[in-house]
């Protein structure tokens, strides 16, 4: 590390913990990557937890004359969140929110995810105005810093228009709360030159009719090119100017520690329709007509865009038959009541009556149909990404044209695609605002490709900014990508005005240099990110970061995006024959492989469906190959293996009795230390072995049957020491089935059966699949060739069986089985208590999150689903072998347990051990709660247990 950065790091170490000062080049590479196609390697990455830390870090950077860049979620696309100096990121301490005025306002810290803000407002029927497509991943800091908008937001509900106030920190550490009178008074004393300078700039602009009109014109459109110059014309108070200039400033003017929004209605009634026209001209005339009605969103899709998703499941059949000239509008209408909604739908259809349609999907409120229609629109970006050549990136640009000029602008933009050879490019966008996105693939591995891209961007800039007076950046922010074109769009006087704004806020140029303002007209062609071939499993990754919010290791080690970044670099080095000269491989082994839960939640968020866990399991295959003979023996002697595990559990239980809980913990910790953590962790919640063995009972009567497969975990693990019930999961499951009047069939050779997950998690896929096939054959026989449903008492086993099964078995985990088969046979009386609910990652991936909540609410008066926990991180045996992963994933849990709550429920036996350990309350299967809250509708229907 350079001496000046080492001096800064030494100073920072006097008030920041070492784990929040990252200087290892390998980790800086991982943390320094964002969603853009630019790559800068920070010298230091800092993870800050408070405003005081931000102030002190800024002071230290000023002292050492080192610039810094702020980053929230890193989902921005234009290169505004990368740095070659000091990158400042946020810990989870920045997730606070405060609802005011009965939901009319909400104050949010910059680490709050946009979708979470809307969830907080749901009880009030409100939401925040900005609605970017990345709202499930991006954070308020980035939403405000980029003035991000979205499909319904338009220009009326973006951060600029809905801003109530800010808490901010300037480059020199000066703090301001714009809605607090005392803070404003202090700031006026501290920074009189800034306020006076803004006042002067405003007066100059208002005295310049040509510039004033240019500003008004630009902001009739969506526009995030440069600074928000409309702040100088919209307001007279310099505090209002200051606050609104911060919006869209991309971290170049200061740090926003809190953003307070005026919220907007979230109407409960919604309807969507799809209107298809023969050509873009007719389509755009329909847009103009719809703009005069009360539609909430109008999304335009050109013929190429429609063709890109024509073969996707659920698409209307006519989409595949459209020619390249066709275009479509996806229209959404919102209403406070059904009558209002229907009236708005009628208005919209009346407005487009003069324009002949080729095809349509009429307005509907059906949620499945609406989801399919919006899935078309949202699937277009990944559709291009999925077919790109390895080594190229996917670029999505967003521009805005005057709506009246939309049709000829689309024609000319399409002509540019042809001229520069972007034959795969598609166009879609928010038509009401004249905001078009165009997506294309681009390689940067040759000068010819760089020249092609540079020429194309020059032509686009001329077309949009000069020929049509539009916006080169409508909602994605200027970043590095459009910085060289800001003067072209705004003119010399507009650009000079922005330079003066930057000098007022940040005279030393400390904050995010090169972003928004950049004198290098070739900056957008430099520091381009390589995407080398690495593995087919992850080569389609565009490093967008959508995966990060659900990753259980995000606060311990790496996220899926970061794992792929380091893996790509390792593969690049290997392909180039470069000898390792740093710690990259060592870092990746632990942070990339060992601490990955491999749950696959990332695949649900990934636009192109990448499951980074598949890559990690592939890497583990090589690592664990030397243990394969042992693993093969355990698979062939599975009953013996589980008996050995049971003996170990009973030995530990005896040790607890002899040594006491603390004594056994000390012994275990000593053994782990001596063995370098090769000895598994013993948890106080670890039970003794399960003594219960279902007995075979001959079949009697003609009752509905169910095949019950107890997982190896539930067969082996007894009741937790902290359990008040005292029964094992196998006993409770059978009790519920007995109440519901089922005859229960157990598969033969039960103790040798396993779904294969223990082997799959180690990358031993052949063994895992062999075990799954054995289980499937037994279940097929026990179910009379699929006649009867199969209940697996833990969700991970059910999920794996569903993924590997080849025969038409009806496999259920507990929640879905109870809801679909048992509930109608039970009388439910909710228990009078508050219960925590953990929705397992396997349940989420099976689409059962809502079902779990529904069942829990049938069983308990109050159910709490904790925030920010998508996966517990126990990951099979990781809770024993890599317990820090479980601890990191569940760090937010204990503080969310309400006073008086004594238990939680889930549907994975091993997950419940970690949940109990880190929550301070006892977690158990949701079947315990079902058993307690239910009684049989026909008490004369006992279960009969038979063995196949």
Coordinates of C-alpha atoms in Angstrom, one line a residue, residues 253-696:
X253 CA -21.5 17.3 -3.1
X254 CA -21.9 15.6 0.3
X255 CA -23.2 12.7 2.2
X256 CA -26.9 12.2 2.9
X257 CA -27.3 10.7 6.4
X258 CA -31.1 10.8 6.2
X259 CA -33.7 11.5 3.5
X260 CA -37.2 12.5 4.5
X261 CA -39.9 12.0 1.8
X262 CA -43.5 13.1 1.3
X263 CA -45.1 9.7 0.5
X264 CA -47.6 9.0 -2.3
X265 CA -50.8 6.9 -2.3
X266 CA -50.4 3.2 -3.0
X267 CA -53.8 2.5 -4.5
X268 CA -55.2 -1.0 -3.6
X269 CA -56.9 -1.5 -7.0
X270 CA -54.7 -2.1 -10.1
X271 CA -55.3 -3.3 -13.6
X272 CA -53.0 -3.9 -16.6
X273 CA -53.5 -4.4 -20.3
X274 CA -51.3 -5.0 -23.4
X275 CA -51.9 -3.0 -26.6
X276 CA -50.1 -4.1 -29.7
X277 CA -49.8 -1.9 -32.8
X278 CA -48.5 -2.4 -36.3
X279 CA -45.7 0.2 -36.1
X280 CA -43.9 2.6 -33.8
X281 CA -45.7 5.6 -35.2
X282 CA -49.1 4.4 -34.3
X283 CA -47.8 3.2 -30.9
X284 CA -46.4 6.6 -30.1
X285 CA -49.6 8.4 -31.1
X286 CA -51.4 6.1 -28.7
X287 CA -48.9 7.2 -26.0
X288 CA -49.7 10.8 -26.6
X289 CA -53.4 10.1 -26.2
X290 CA -52.9 8.1 -23.0
X291 CA -50.9 10.9 -21.5
X292 CA -54.1 12.9 -21.4
X293 CA -55.8 10.2 -19.2
X294 CA -55.2 9.1 -15.6
X295 CA -53.0 6.0 -16.4
X296 CA -50.3 5.2 -13.9
X297 CA -47.7 3.7 -16.3
X298 CA -47.2 3.2 -20.0
X299 CA -44.3 1.0 -21.0
X300 CA -43.3 0.9 -24.6
X301 CA -41.6 -2.2 -26.1
X302 CA -40.3 -2.2 -29.7
X303 CA -40.5 -5.2 -32.1
X304 CA -37.0 -6.5 -31.2
X305 CA -37.8 -6.3 -27.5
X306 CA -41.0 -8.3 -28.0
X307 CA -39.1 -10.9 -30.0
X308 CA -36.5 -11.3 -27.3
X309 CA -39.1 -12.7 -24.9
X310 CA -41.5 -14.3 -27.3
X311 CA -40.5 -17.9 -26.3
X312 CA -40.7 -17.3 -22.5
X313 CA -43.2 -19.3 -20.6
X314 CA -46.7 -17.7 -20.2
X315 CA -46.3 -15.2 -23.1
X316 CA -49.4 -14.6 -25.1
X317 CA -49.3 -16.7 -28.3
X318 CA -49.5 -13.8 -30.7
X319 CA -46.2 -12.3 -29.5
X320 CA -44.2 -14.9 -31.4
X321 CA -46.1 -14.1 -34.6
X322 CA -45.4 -10.3 -34.5
X323 CA -43.0 -8.9 -37.1
X324 CA -40.1 -6.5 -36.3
X325 CA -42.2 -3.4 -37.1
X326 CA -44.7 -4.1 -34.4
X327 CA -44.6 -2.3 -31.0
X328 CA -46.6 -2.6 -27.8
X329 CA -47.7 -0.7 -24.8
X330 CA -48.1 -2.2 -21.4
X331 CA -50.5 0.1 -19.5
X332 CA -51.3 0.1 -15.8
X333 CA -54.1 1.9 -14.0
X334 CA -54.5 2.5 -10.3
X335 CA -57.6 3.3 -8.3
X336 CA -58.7 4.0 -4.7
X337 CA -61.8 1.9 -5.4
X338 CA -62.9 -0.6 -8.0
X339 CA -65.4 1.9 -9.4
X340 CA -62.6 4.5 -9.8
X341 CA -60.3 1.9 -11.4
X342 CA -62.9 0.8 -13.9
X343 CA -63.7 4.4 -14.8
X344 CA -60.0 5.1 -15.5
X345 CA -59.7 1.9 -17.6
X346 CA -62.6 3.0 -19.7
X347 CA -61.1 6.5 -20.2
X348 CA -57.8 4.9 -21.3
X349 CA -59.4 2.6 -23.8
X350 CA -61.6 5.4 -25.2
X351 CA -58.4 7.5 -25.7
X352 CA -56.8 4.9 -27.9
X353 CA -59.9 3.9 -29.8
X354 CA -58.8 5.9 -32.9
X355 CA -55.6 3.8 -33.2
X356 CA -56.0 0.4 -34.8
X357 CA -54.6 -2.5 -32.7
X358 CA -53.1 -5.7 -34.0
X359 CA -53.6 -7.6 -30.8
X360 CA -54.3 -7.0 -27.2
X361 CA -54.7 -8.4 -23.7
X362 CA -57.6 -6.5 -22.3
X363 CA -57.5 -4.7 -19.0
X364 CA -57.5 -7.2 -16.2
X365 CA -57.1 -7.2 -12.4
X366 CA -56.2 -10.9 -12.4
X367 CA -52.9 -11.0 -10.4
X368 CA -51.4 -13.9 -12.4
X369 CA -52.1 -12.3 -15.8
X370 CA -50.8 -8.9 -14.6
X371 CA -47.7 -10.6 -13.2
X372 CA -47.2 -12.3 -16.6
X373 CA -47.6 -9.0 -18.5
X374 CA -45.1 -7.2 -16.3
X375 CA -42.8 -10.2 -16.4
X376 CA -42.6 -9.5 -20.2
X377 CA -41.3 -6.0 -19.6
X378 CA -39.0 -7.0 -16.7
X379 CA -37.6 -10.0 -18.7
X380 CA -36.3 -8.0 -21.6
X381 CA -33.0 -6.9 -20.0
X382 CA -32.1 -10.4 -18.9
X383 CA -33.2 -11.8 -22.2
X384 CA -30.4 -9.8 -23.9
X385 CA -28.0 -10.7 -21.1
X386 CA -28.7 -14.4 -21.5
X387 CA -27.7 -14.5 -25.1
X388 CA -24.6 -12.3 -25.0
X389 CA -21.3 -13.7 -25.9
X390 CA -19.0 -14.6 -23.1
X391 CA -16.5 -11.8 -22.4
X392 CA -19.0 -9.1 -23.4
X393 CA -21.1 -7.0 -21.1
X394 CA -24.7 -5.8 -21.3
X395 CA -25.1 -2.1 -21.4
X396 CA -28.4 -0.4 -20.7
X397 CA -28.6 3.3 -21.5
X398 CA -31.5 5.5 -20.7
X399 CA -32.4 8.7 -22.6
X400 CA -35.5 10.9 -22.8
X401 CA -37.0 12.6 -25.8
X402 CA -39.9 15.0 -26.0
X403 CA -43.0 12.7 -26.1
X404 CA -44.3 14.4 -29.3
X405 CA -41.0 13.3 -31.0
X406 CA -40.9 9.8 -29.7
X407 CA -41.7 7.9 -32.9
X408 CA -39.1 9.6 -35.2
X409 CA -36.5 9.4 -32.4
X410 CA -37.1 5.6 -32.1
X411 CA -36.6 5.2 -35.8
X412 CA -33.3 7.2 -35.8
X413 CA -32.1 5.4 -32.7
X414 CA -32.8 2.0 -34.4
X415 CA -30.9 3.3 -37.4
X416 CA -27.9 3.9 -35.2
X417 CA -28.1 0.3 -34.0
X418 CA -27.8 -0.9 -37.6
X419 CA -25.1 1.6 -38.5
X420 CA -22.8 0.5 -35.7
X421 CA -23.7 -3.2 -35.8
X422 CA -25.7 -3.6 -32.6
X423 CA -28.2 -6.0 -34.2
X424 CA -29.2 -7.5 -30.9
X425 CA -30.2 -4.1 -29.4
X426 CA -33.7 -3.6 -28.1
X427 CA -35.7 -0.6 -27.0
X428 CA -38.2 -0.3 -24.1
X429 CA -39.1 2.3 -21.6
X430 CA -41.4 4.6 -19.7
X431 CA -43.3 6.2 -22.6
X432 CA -45.3 8.7 -20.7
X433 CA -42.0 10.5 -19.8
X434 CA -40.4 10.0 -23.2
X435 CA -37.9 7.8 -21.3
X436 CA -36.4 5.1 -23.4
X437 CA -34.0 2.4 -22.4
X438 CA -31.9 0.6 -25.0
X439 CA -30.0 -2.5 -24.3
X440 CA -27.1 -3.9 -26.2
X441 CA -24.0 -6.1 -25.7
X442 CA -20.5 -4.8 -26.0
X443 CA -17.0 -6.1 -25.7
X444 CA -14.0 -4.0 -24.7
X445 CA -11.2 -6.4 -25.5
X446 CA -10.0 -4.7 -28.7
X447 CA -9.4 -1.2 -30.0
X448 CA -11.9 -1.8 -32.8
X449 CA -14.6 -2.5 -30.2
X450 CA -13.7 0.6 -28.2
X451 CA -13.8 2.7 -31.3
X452 CA -17.2 1.2 -32.2
X453 CA -18.6 2.0 -28.8
X454 CA -17.1 5.5 -28.7
X455 CA -18.5 6.3 -32.1
X456 CA -21.9 5.0 -31.2
X457 CA -22.0 7.0 -28.0
X458 CA -21.0 10.2 -29.9
X459 CA -23.8 9.6 -32.3
X460 CA -26.3 8.9 -29.6
X461 CA -25.3 12.1 -27.8
X462 CA -25.7 14.1 -30.9
X463 CA -29.1 12.6 -31.7
X464 CA -30.6 12.9 -28.1
X465 CA -29.0 16.1 -26.7
X466 CA -28.6 18.2 -29.9
X467 CA -31.1 17.0 -32.5
X468 CA -34.0 16.5 -30.2
X469 CA -33.0 18.6 -27.1
X470 CA -33.5 15.5 -24.9
X471 CA -31.8 14.0 -21.9
X472 CA -28.8 11.8 -22.2
X473 CA -29.5 10.4 -18.7
X474 CA -33.1 10.2 -17.7
X475 CA -32.9 8.2 -14.5
X476 CA -29.7 6.2 -14.2
X477 CA -27.4 9.1 -13.2
X478 CA -24.6 10.8 -15.1
X479 CA -21.7 8.9 -13.5
X480 CA -18.5 8.5 -15.5
X481 CA -20.5 7.2 -18.5
X482 CA -22.1 10.5 -19.5
X483 CA -19.8 13.0 -17.8
X484 CA -17.9 13.8 -21.0
X485 CA -21.2 14.8 -22.7
X486 CA -22.7 17.0 -19.9
X487 CA -21.4 20.2 -21.6
X488 CA -22.8 19.0 -25.0
X489 CA -26.3 18.6 -23.5
X490 CA -26.3 21.7 -21.2
X491 CA -24.1 24.1 -23.2
X492 CA -21.1 26.0 -22.0
X493 CA -23.1 28.3 -19.6
X494 CA -24.9 25.4 -18.0
X495 CA -21.8 23.4 -17.6
X496 CA -19.9 26.4 -16.0
X497 CA -22.8 26.8 -13.6
X498 CA -22.4 23.1 -12.5
X499 CA -18.6 23.7 -12.0
X500 CA -19.4 26.6 -9.7
X501 CA -21.9 24.5 -7.7
X502 CA -19.2 21.8 -7.2
X503 CA -16.7 24.5 -6.1
X504 CA -19.2 25.9 -3.5
X505 CA -19.9 22.5 -1.9
X506 CA -16.6 20.8 -2.3
X507 CA -13.8 23.4 -3.1
X508 CA -11.0 20.9 -2.6
X509 CA -12.5 18.3 -4.9
X510 CA -12.5 15.6 -2.2
X511 CA -15.7 13.9 -3.2
X512 CA -16.1 11.4 -6.1
X513 CA -13.9 13.2 -8.7
X514 CA -14.5 12.3 -12.3
X515 CA -18.2 11.8 -11.8
X516 CA -20.8 14.2 -13.3
X517 CA -18.0 16.7 -14.2
X518 CA -15.0 15.4 -16.1
X519 CA -12.7 17.4 -18.4
X520 CA -11.4 14.2 -20.0
X521 CA -13.6 13.7 -23.1
X522 CA -12.5 10.1 -23.3
X523 CA -13.2 9.2 -19.7
X524 CA -16.1 7.0 -20.7
X525 CA -13.8 4.8 -22.7
X526 CA -11.3 4.2 -19.8
X527 CA -11.1 2.0 -16.8
X528 CA -13.5 -0.5 -18.5
X529 CA -14.4 -3.6 -16.5
X530 CA -13.2 -7.0 -18.0
X531 CA -15.6 -9.9 -17.9
X532 CA -13.3 -12.9 -18.7
X533 CA -14.7 -16.4 -19.3
X534 CA -14.6 -18.2 -16.0
X535 CA -17.3 -20.9 -15.8
X536 CA -20.5 -21.4 -17.8
X537 CA -22.4 -21.4 -14.5
X538 CA -21.5 -17.7 -13.9
X539 CA -20.3 -16.3 -17.2
X540 CA -23.7 -14.5 -17.8
X541 CA -23.3 -12.5 -14.6
X542 CA -23.3 -8.8 -15.2
X543 CA -22.3 -8.0 -11.5
X544 CA -25.6 -6.0 -10.9
X545 CA -25.6 -6.8 -7.2
X546 CA -29.3 -7.7 -7.0
X547 CA -28.3 -10.8 -5.2
X548 CA -26.6 -9.2 -2.3
X549 CA -29.6 -8.2 -0.2
X550 CA -30.5 -11.9 0.4
X551 CA -27.1 -13.4 0.9
X552 CA -26.5 -14.7 4.4
X553 CA -22.8 -14.1 4.3
X554 CA -23.0 -10.5 3.1
X555 CA -21.8 -9.2 6.5
X556 CA -19.3 -11.9 7.2
X557 CA -17.3 -12.4 4.0
X558 CA -18.5 -12.1 0.4
X559 CA -21.7 -11.8 -1.6
X560 CA -22.5 -13.8 -4.7
X561 CA -21.4 -10.8 -6.9
X562 CA -18.1 -10.5 -5.0
X563 CA -17.5 -14.3 -5.2
X564 CA -17.9 -14.2 -9.0
X565 CA -15.6 -11.1 -9.2
X566 CA -12.8 -12.9 -7.4
X567 CA -13.4 -16.2 -9.2
X568 CA -13.2 -14.4 -12.6
X569 CA -9.9 -12.9 -11.6
X570 CA -8.5 -16.2 -10.5
X571 CA -9.6 -17.8 -13.8
X572 CA -8.1 -14.8 -15.8
X573 CA -4.8 -15.3 -14.1
X574 CA -4.8 -19.0 -14.7
X575 CA -5.6 -18.5 -18.4
X576 CA -2.8 -15.9 -18.7
X577 CA -0.4 -18.2 -16.9
X578 CA 0.2 -15.5 -14.2
X579 CA 1.9 -16.8 -11.0
X580 CA 0.0 -15.8 -7.9
X581 CA 1.7 -12.9 -6.1
X582 CA -0.9 -12.1 -3.5
X583 CA -3.4 -13.6 -1.2
X584 CA -6.3 -13.9 -3.7
X585 CA -6.5 -17.7 -3.6
X586 CA -6.4 -17.9 0.2
X587 CA -8.9 -15.1 0.5
X588 CA -11.2 -16.9 -2.0
X589 CA -10.9 -20.3 -0.3
X590 CA -12.4 -19.0 2.9
X591 CA -14.5 -16.0 1.9
X592 CA -15.6 -17.3 -1.4
X593 CA -16.0 -21.1 -0.8
X594 CA -16.0 -21.9 2.9
X595 CA -18.5 -19.3 4.0
X596 CA -21.0 -19.7 1.2
X597 CA -24.3 -21.2 2.4
X598 CA -25.0 -22.3 -1.2
X599 CA -28.8 -21.9 -0.6
X600 CA -29.5 -20.5 -4.1
X601 CA -31.5 -17.5 -2.9
X602 CA -29.2 -15.4 -5.1
X603 CA -30.8 -17.1 -8.2
X604 CA -34.2 -15.7 -7.3
X605 CA -32.9 -12.2 -7.4
X606 CA -30.5 -12.6 -10.4
X607 CA -31.8 -11.2 -13.7
X608 CA -30.3 -14.1 -15.5
X609 CA -31.0 -16.8 -12.9
X610 CA -27.4 -17.5 -11.7
X611 CA -27.1 -19.7 -8.7
X612 CA -23.7 -19.0 -7.3
X613 CA -24.1 -21.9 -4.9
X614 CA -23.8 -24.2 -7.9
X615 CA -20.4 -22.8 -8.6
X616 CA -19.4 -23.1 -5.0
X617 CA -20.5 -26.8 -4.9
X618 CA -18.6 -27.4 -8.1
X619 CA -15.4 -25.9 -6.5
X620 CA -16.1 -28.0 -3.4
X621 CA -16.1 -31.2 -5.5
X622 CA -12.4 -30.9 -6.1
X623 CA -11.7 -30.0 -2.5
X624 CA -13.6 -32.9 -1.0
X625 CA -12.6 -35.5 -3.6
X626 CA -10.1 -37.1 -1.3
X627 CA -12.9 -37.8 1.2
X628 CA -15.1 -39.5 -1.4
X629 CA -14.2 -43.1 -0.4
X630 CA -15.3 -42.3 3.2
X631 CA -18.4 -40.5 1.9
X632 CA -19.3 -43.4 -0.4
X633 CA -19.0 -45.8 2.6
X634 CA -21.4 -43.7 4.7
X635 CA -23.8 -43.5 1.8
X636 CA -23.8 -47.3 1.5
X637 CA -24.1 -47.7 5.3
X638 CA -26.3 -44.8 6.1
X639 CA -28.2 -46.5 8.9
X640 CA -24.8 -47.2 10.6
X641 CA -23.7 -43.7 10.0
X642 CA -26.8 -42.2 11.6
X643 CA -26.5 -44.6 14.6
X644 CA -22.9 -43.3 15.1
X645 CA -24.2 -39.7 15.0
X646 CA -26.9 -40.7 17.5
X647 CA -24.2 -42.1 19.8
X648 CA -22.3 -38.9 19.5
X649 CA -25.4 -36.9 20.4
X650 CA -26.0 -39.0 23.5
X651 CA -22.3 -38.8 24.5
X652 CA -22.5 -35.0 24.3
X653 CA -25.8 -35.1 26.3
X654 CA -24.0 -37.2 29.0
X655 CA -21.1 -34.7 28.9
X656 CA -23.5 -31.9 29.6
X657 CA -24.8 -33.7 32.6
X658 CA -21.4 -34.5 34.0
X659 CA -19.6 -31.2 33.1
X660 CA -22.5 -28.8 33.0
X661 CA -23.3 -26.7 30.0
X662 CA -20.5 -24.2 30.5
X663 CA -18.0 -26.9 31.2
X664 CA -18.8 -28.8 28.0
X665 CA -18.7 -25.5 26.0
X666 CA -15.2 -24.8 27.4
X667 CA -14.0 -28.3 26.5
X668 CA -15.5 -28.0 23.0
X669 CA -14.0 -24.6 22.4
X670 CA -10.6 -25.9 23.5
X671 CA -10.8 -28.8 21.2
X672 CA -11.8 -26.5 18.3
X673 CA -8.9 -24.2 19.0
X674 CA -6.4 -27.1 19.2
X675 CA -7.8 -28.6 16.0
X676 CA -7.9 -25.2 14.1
X677 CA -11.7 -25.5 14.1
X678 CA -11.8 -28.9 12.6
X679 CA -13.9 -30.2 15.6
X680 CA -17.5 -29.2 15.1
X681 CA -19.1 -26.6 17.4
X682 CA -21.3 -27.9 20.2
X683 CA -24.3 -25.7 20.8
X684 CA -26.2 -25.8 24.2
X685 CA -29.3 -26.3 22.1
X686 CA -27.9 -29.6 20.7
X687 CA -30.3 -32.4 21.7
X688 CA -29.8 -36.0 22.6
X689 CA -30.6 -38.6 20.0
X690 CA -34.2 -39.2 19.0
X691 CA -35.3 -42.4 20.8
X692 CA -38.6 -42.5 18.9
X693 CA -39.0 -45.2 16.3
X694 CA -42.5 -45.4 14.6
X695 CA -43.8 -49.0 14.9
X696 CA -45.4 -50.9 12.1

